[in-house]
Coordinates of C-alpha atoms and ligand atoms in Angstrom, one line a residue:
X1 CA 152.7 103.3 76.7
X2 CA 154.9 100.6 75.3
X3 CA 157.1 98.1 76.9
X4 CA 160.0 96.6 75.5
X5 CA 162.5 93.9 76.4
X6 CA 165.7 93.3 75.1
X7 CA 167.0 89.8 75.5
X8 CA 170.0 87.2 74.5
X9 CA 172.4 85.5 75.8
X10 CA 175.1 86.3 78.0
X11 CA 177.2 89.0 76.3
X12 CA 175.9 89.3 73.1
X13 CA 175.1 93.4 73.3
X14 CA 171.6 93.5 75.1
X15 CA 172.6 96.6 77.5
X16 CA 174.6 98.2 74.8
X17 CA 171.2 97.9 72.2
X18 CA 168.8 98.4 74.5
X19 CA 170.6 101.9 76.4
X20 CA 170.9 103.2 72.4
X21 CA 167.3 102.1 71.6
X22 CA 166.8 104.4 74.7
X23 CA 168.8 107.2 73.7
X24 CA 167.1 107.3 70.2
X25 CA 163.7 107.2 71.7
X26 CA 164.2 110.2 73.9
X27 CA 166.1 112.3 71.3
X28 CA 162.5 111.8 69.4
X29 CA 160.6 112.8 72.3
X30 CA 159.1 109.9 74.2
X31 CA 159.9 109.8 77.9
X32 CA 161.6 106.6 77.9
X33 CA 162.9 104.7 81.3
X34 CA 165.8 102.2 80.7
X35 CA 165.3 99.9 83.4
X36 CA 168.5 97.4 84.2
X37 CA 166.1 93.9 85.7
X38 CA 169.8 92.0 85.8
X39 CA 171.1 91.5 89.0
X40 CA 174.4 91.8 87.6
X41 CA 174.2 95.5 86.2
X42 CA 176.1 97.0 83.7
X43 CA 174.1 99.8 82.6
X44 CA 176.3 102.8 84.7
X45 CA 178.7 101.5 82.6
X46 CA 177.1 101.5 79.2
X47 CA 176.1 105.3 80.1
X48 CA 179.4 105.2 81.8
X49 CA 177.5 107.6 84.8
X50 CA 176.5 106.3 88.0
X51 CA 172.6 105.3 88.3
X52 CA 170.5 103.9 91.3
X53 CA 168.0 102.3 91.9
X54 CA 165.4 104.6 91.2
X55 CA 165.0 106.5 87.7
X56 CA 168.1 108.8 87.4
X57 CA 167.8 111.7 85.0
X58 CA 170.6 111.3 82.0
X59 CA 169.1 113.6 79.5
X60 CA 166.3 115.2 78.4
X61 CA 163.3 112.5 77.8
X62 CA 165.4 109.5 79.4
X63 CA 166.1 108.3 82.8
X64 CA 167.8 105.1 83.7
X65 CA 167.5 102.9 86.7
X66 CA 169.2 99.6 87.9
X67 CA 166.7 97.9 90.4
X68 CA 167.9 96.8 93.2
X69 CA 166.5 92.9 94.0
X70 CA 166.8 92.8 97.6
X71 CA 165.2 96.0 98.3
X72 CA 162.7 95.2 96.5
X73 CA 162.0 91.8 98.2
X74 CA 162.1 93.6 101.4
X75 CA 159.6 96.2 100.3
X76 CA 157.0 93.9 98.2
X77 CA 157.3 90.7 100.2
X78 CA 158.6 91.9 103.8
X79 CA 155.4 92.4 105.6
X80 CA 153.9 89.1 104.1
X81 CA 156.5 87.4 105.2
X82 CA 156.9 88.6 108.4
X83 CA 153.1 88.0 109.1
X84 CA 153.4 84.2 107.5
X85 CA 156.1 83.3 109.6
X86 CA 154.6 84.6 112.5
X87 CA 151.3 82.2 111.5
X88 CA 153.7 79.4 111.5
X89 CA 155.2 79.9 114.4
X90 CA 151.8 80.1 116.2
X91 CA 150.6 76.6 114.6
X92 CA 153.8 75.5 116.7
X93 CA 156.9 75.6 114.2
X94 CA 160.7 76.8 114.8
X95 CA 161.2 80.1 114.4
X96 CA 163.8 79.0 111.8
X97 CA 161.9 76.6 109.7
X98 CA 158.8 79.3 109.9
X99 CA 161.4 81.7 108.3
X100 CA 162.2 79.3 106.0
X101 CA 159.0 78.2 104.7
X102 CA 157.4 81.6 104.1
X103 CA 160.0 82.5 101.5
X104 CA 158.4 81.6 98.4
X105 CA 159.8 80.5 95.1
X106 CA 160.6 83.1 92.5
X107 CA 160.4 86.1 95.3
X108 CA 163.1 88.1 92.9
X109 CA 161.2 87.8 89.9
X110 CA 158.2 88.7 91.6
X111 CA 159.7 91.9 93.5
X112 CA 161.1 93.1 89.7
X113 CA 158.2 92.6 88.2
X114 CA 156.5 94.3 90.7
X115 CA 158.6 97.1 90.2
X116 CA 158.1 97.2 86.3
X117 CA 154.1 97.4 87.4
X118 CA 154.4 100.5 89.3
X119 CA 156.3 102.4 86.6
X120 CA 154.0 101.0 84.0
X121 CA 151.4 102.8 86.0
X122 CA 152.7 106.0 86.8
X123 CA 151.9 107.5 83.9
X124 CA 155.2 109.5 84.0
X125 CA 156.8 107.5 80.7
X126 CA 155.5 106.7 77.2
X127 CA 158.3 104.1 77.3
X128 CA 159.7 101.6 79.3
X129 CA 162.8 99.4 78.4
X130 CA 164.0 96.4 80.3
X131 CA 167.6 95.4 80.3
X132 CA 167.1 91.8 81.1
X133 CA 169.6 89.2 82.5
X134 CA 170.8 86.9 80.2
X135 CA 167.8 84.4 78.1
X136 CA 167.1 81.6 81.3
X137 CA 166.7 84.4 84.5
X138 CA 164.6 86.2 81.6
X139 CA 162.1 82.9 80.4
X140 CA 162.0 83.0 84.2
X141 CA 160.8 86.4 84.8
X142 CA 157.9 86.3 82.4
X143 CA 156.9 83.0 83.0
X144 CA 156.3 84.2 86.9
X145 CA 152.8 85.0 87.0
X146 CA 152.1 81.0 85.7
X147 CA 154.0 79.9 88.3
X148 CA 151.9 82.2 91.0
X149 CA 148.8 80.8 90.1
X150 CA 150.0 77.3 90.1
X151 CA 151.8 78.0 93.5
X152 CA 148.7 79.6 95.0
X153 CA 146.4 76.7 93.4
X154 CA 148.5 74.4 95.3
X155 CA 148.9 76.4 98.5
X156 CA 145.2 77.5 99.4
X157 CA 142.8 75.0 97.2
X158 CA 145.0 71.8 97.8
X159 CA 146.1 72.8 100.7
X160 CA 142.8 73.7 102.0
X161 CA 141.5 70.3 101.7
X162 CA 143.5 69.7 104.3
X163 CA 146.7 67.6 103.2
X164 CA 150.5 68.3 103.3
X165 CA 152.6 70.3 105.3
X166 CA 150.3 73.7 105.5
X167 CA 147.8 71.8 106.6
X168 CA 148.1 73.7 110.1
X169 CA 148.5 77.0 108.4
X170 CA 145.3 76.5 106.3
X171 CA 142.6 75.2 108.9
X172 CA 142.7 78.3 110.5
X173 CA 142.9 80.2 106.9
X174 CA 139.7 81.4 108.1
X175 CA 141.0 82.9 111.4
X176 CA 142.6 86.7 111.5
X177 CA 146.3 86.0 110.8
X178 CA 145.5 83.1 107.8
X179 CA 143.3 86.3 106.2
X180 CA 145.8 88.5 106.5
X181 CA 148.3 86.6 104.6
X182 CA 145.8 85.6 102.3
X183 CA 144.8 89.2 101.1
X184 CA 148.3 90.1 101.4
X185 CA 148.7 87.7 98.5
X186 CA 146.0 88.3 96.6
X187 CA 147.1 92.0 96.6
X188 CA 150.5 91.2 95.6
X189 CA 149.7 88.5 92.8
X190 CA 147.3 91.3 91.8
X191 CA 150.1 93.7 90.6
X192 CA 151.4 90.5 89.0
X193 CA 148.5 89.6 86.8
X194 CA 148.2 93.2 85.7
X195 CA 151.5 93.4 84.5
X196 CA 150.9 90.1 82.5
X197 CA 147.9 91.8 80.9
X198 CA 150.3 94.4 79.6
X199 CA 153.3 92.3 78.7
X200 CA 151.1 89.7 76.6
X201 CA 149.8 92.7 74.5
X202 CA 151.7 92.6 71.2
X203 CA 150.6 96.6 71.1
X204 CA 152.2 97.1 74.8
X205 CA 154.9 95.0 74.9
X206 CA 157.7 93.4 72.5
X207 CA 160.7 91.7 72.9
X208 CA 163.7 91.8 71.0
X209 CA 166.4 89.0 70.7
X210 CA 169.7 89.8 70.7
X211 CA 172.2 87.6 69.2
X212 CA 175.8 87.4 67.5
X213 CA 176.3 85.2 64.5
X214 CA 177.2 82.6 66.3
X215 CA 176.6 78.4 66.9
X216 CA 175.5 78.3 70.3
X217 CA 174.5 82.3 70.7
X218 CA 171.6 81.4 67.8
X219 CA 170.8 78.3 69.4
X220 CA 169.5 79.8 72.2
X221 CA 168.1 82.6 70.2
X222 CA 165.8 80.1 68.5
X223 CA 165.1 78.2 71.5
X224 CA 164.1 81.0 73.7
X225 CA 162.1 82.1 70.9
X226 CA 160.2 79.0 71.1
X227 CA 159.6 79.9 74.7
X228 CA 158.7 83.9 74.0
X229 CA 155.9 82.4 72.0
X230 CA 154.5 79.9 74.3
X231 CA 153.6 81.9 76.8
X232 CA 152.4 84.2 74.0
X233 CA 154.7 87.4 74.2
X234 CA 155.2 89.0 71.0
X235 CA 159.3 89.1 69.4
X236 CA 158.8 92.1 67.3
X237 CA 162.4 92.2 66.2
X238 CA 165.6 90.2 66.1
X239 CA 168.7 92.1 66.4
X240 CA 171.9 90.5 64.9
X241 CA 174.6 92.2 66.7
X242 CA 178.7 92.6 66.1
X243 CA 178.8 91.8 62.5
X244 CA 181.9 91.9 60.6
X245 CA 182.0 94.6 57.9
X246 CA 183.5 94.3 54.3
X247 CA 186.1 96.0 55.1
X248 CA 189.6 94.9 55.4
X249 CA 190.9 91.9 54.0
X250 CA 193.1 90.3 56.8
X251 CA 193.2 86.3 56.8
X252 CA 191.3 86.9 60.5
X253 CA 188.7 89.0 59.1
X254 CA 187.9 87.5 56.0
X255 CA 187.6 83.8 57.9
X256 CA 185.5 85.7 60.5
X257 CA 183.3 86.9 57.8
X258 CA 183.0 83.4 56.3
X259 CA 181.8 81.7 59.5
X260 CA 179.1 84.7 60.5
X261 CA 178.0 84.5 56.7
X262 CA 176.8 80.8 57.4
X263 CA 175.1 81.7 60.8
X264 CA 173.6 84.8 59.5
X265 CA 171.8 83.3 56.7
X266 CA 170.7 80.6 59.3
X267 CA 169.2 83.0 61.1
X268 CA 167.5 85.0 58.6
X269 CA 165.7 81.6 57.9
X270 CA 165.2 80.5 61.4
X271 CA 163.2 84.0 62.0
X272 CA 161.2 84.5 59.0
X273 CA 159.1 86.2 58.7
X274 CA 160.1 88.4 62.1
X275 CA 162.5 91.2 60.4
X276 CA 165.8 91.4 61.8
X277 CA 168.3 93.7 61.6
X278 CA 172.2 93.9 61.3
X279 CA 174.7 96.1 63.5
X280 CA 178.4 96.5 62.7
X281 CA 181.2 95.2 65.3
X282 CA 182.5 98.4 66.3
X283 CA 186.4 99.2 67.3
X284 CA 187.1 99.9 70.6
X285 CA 184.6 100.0 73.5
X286 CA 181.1 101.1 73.4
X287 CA 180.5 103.1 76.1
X288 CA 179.4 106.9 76.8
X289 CA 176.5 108.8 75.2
X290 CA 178.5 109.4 72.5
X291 CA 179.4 105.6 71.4
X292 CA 175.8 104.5 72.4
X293 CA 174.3 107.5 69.5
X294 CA 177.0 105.5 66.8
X295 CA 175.1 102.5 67.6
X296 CA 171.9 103.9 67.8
X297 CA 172.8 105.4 64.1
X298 CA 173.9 102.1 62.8
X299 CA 170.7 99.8 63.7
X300 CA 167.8 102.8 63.2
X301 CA 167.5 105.3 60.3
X302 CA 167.4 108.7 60.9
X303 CA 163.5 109.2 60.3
X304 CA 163.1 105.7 62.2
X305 CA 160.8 105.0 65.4
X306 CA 162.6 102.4 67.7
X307 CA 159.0 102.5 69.1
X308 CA 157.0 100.8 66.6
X309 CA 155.9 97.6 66.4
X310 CA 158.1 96.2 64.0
X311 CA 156.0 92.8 63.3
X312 CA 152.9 91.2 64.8
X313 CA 151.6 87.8 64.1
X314 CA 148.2 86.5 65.0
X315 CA 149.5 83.4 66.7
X316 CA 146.0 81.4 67.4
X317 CA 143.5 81.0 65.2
X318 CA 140.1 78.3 65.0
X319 CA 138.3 77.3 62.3
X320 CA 135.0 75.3 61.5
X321 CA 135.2 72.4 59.9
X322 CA 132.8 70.0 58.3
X323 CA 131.0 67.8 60.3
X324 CA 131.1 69.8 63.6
X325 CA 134.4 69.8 64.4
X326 CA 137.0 72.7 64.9
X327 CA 140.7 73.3 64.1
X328 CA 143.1 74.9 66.4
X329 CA 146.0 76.8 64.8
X330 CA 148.6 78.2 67.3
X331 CA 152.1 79.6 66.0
X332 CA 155.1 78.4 67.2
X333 CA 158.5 78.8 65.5
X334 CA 160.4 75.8 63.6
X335 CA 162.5 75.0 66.5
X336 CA 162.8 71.6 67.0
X337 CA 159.3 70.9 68.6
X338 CA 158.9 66.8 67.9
X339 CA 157.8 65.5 71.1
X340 CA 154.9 67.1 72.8
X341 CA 152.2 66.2 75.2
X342 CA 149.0 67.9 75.0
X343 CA 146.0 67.5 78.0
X344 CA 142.8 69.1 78.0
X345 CA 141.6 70.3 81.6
X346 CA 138.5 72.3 81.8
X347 CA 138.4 75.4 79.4
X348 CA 142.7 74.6 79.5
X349 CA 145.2 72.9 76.8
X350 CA 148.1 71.8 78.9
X351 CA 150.9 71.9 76.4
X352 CA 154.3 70.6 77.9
X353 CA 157.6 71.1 75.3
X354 CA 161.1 69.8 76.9
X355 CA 160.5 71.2 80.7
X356 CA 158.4 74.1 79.8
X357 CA 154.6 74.0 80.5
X358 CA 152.4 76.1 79.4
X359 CA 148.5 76.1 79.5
X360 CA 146.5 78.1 76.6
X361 CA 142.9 79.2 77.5
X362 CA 140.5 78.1 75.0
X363 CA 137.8 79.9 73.3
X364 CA 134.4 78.4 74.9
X365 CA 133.6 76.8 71.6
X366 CA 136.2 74.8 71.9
X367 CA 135.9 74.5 75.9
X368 CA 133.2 72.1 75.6
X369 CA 135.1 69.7 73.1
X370 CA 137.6 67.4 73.3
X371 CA 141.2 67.1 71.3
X372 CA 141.1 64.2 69.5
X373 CA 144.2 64.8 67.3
X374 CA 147.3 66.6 67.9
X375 CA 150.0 67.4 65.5
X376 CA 153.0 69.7 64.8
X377 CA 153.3 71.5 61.0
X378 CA 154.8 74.1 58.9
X379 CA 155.3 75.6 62.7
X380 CA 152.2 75.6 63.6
X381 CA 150.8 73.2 66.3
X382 CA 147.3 72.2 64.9
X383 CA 144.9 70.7 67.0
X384 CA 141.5 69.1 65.7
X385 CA 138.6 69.3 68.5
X386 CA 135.0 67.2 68.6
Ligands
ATP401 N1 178.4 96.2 67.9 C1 179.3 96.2 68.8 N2 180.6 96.6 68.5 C2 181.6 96.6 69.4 N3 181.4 96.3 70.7 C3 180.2 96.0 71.1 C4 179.1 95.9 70.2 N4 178.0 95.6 70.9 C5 178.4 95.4 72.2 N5 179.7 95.6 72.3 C6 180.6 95.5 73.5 O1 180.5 94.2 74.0 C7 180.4 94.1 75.4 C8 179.2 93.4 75.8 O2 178.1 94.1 75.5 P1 176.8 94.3 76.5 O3 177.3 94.6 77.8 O4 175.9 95.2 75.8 O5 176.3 92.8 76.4 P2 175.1 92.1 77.3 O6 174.4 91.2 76.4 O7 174.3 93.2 78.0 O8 176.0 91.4 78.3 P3 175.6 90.7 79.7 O9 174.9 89.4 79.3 O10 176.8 90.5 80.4 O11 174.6 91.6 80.3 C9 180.5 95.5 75.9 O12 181.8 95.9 76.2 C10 180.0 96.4 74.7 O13 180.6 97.6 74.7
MG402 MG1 173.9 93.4 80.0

């Protein structure tokens, strides 16, 4: 079973790679599901047929689905929210602000990922690929199941103690109704977590960044890069899309070629050693079967698996050093990491870059030490434990 994402920013060709990924992967066999996560779907058009929201046979091996937020909300979250607002409206609040409160943050995130879960499961694919929205709805998606435990930390434990505003809802946690939500929770976080397990395995899941030679377009790349790899999901491939062929000598095209020549080799060093690979801009619009198999032609060779795990890094390693102390290595790419903050909590290293936080469980050797140095090199953040 693999899993794989295709990601970038807004318009650069993820729904266009991703459907002929799909296409190539079924024509060799796998049962592949193309699974459109962005609200804003485009992939009827791409296969220019009309899908729904569940999978939609296209051909043999491949079905293609655009999921369908709201339902899934409804279907995921509905009865929990129903019976939380119903709690709150016992312990004496409006029916409105009871409404209110027991919509949670991140519910459409949740619901898709919830979705991806029970396909996972099924057993009825060897292949699942995800169509996401463009790079910040994506870092969204998979940083979910942090945010859950964080929310539900804050919710029950803190909560429990007896402050804030659940403070009603959470002295009778104990009774029926606060059970029922609770378990309804648990259950639902459950699927959550589980999906996590399988999208953090580099030999489950991968994602591929999508990008045109371009300024801000490889900007983002890198940054969301920086991002895939600190909440430890595995870029197996970076796919440089629309590029300007040899071909024709016009004053357009040959300046064209000029400017993507600069950004293209910017690339190539930004992403070493991730490979990367280079797809024509085509005339006229990609769309149909037919178009998508030209594309799939262009970016995999005919004997190629779209499947495979095109690169794997180990991104954490520890080493003993002299005098009982031990070195953290951790990964990260060359992306303008120069201020950090790093705290220790429990068997936790709370690293925070820009507005992203992200906690890395340590190995128990390292549990029972303390950082007592910090430092960003050659990409790699390196921390020195006693
Ligand atoms: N290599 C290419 N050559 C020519 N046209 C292309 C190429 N790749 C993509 N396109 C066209 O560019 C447009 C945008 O592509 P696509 O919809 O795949 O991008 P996207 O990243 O999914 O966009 P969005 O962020 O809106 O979802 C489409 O009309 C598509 O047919
Ligand atoms: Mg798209």
């Amino acid at each position: 079973m693999r899993i794989i994402l295709y990601t970038g920013k807004g318009g650069v060709g993820k729904t266009t790679l991703s459907a002929a990924t799909a296409l190539k992967a079924a024509q060799m066999g796998y049962r592949t599901l193309i699974i459109s996560t962005d609200p804003a779907h485009s992939l009827s058009d791409s296969f220019d047929l009309q899908l729904s929201d569940e999978p939609t046979s296209i051909r043999e091996n491949l079905w293609g689905q655009e999921i369908n937020v709201l339902k899934d909300i409804h279907k995921y979250w509905g009865e929990l929210q129903a019976s939380l607002s119903a709690l709150l409206v016992t312990k004496g609040f409006d029916n409105v602000v009871a409404d209110e409160l027991a919509v949670m943050p991140g519910m459409e995130e949740v619901a898709s990922l919830l979705h991806v879960h029970e396909k996972a499961q099924s057993g009825q694919f060897d292949l699942i690929i995800l169509d996401c929205a463009p790079t910040g709805e994506t870092i969204r998606l998979i940083s979910m199941p942090d945010i859950i435990d964080w929310y539900i930390e804050k919710m029950f434990s803190i909560s429990l103690k007896g402050a804030g505003i659940f403070e009603p809802v959470l002295k009778s946690a104990l009774a029926i109704p606060g059970q029922a939500v609770f378990k309804a929770i648990q259950t639902l976080f459950g699927g959550v977590t589980a999906l996590q397990a399988q999208l953090i395995d580099p030999a489950i899941t991968s994602i591929r960044v999508v990008m045109n030679p371009e300024k801000m377009v490889l900007k983002e790349a890198l940054r969301s890069f920086t991002y895939f790899s600190l909440f430890g999901y595995n870029v197996d491939l970076v796919l440089l899309n629309r590029i300007v062929e040899e071909t024709g000598d016009s004053e357009l095209l040959q300046s064209m070629r000029t400017v993507q020549a600069g950004y293209i080799s910017q690339a190539k060093t930004s992403f070493t050693p991730v490979p990367m690979k280079q797809i024509p801009l085509f005339v006229g619009e990609i769309v149909g079967l037919e178009n998508l198999e030209k594309i799939a032609k262009a970016t995999f060779s005919a004997q190629e698996d779209p499947t495979q795990v095109y690169f794997q890094e180990k991104i954490q390693e520890v080493h003993k050093l002299e005098g009982g102390e031990y070195l953290l290595k951790r990964r990260f790419p060359p992306f303008e990491i120069e201020r950090f903050d790093l705290r220790k909590k429990g068997d936790e290293l709370i690293l925070t870059i820009g507005n992203v936080r992200r906690s890395i469980i340590l190995p128990q050797t390292l549990a029972m030490l303390e950082p007592v140095k910090a430092e960003f090199r050659n990409g790699e953040l390196q921390v020195r434990f006693r």
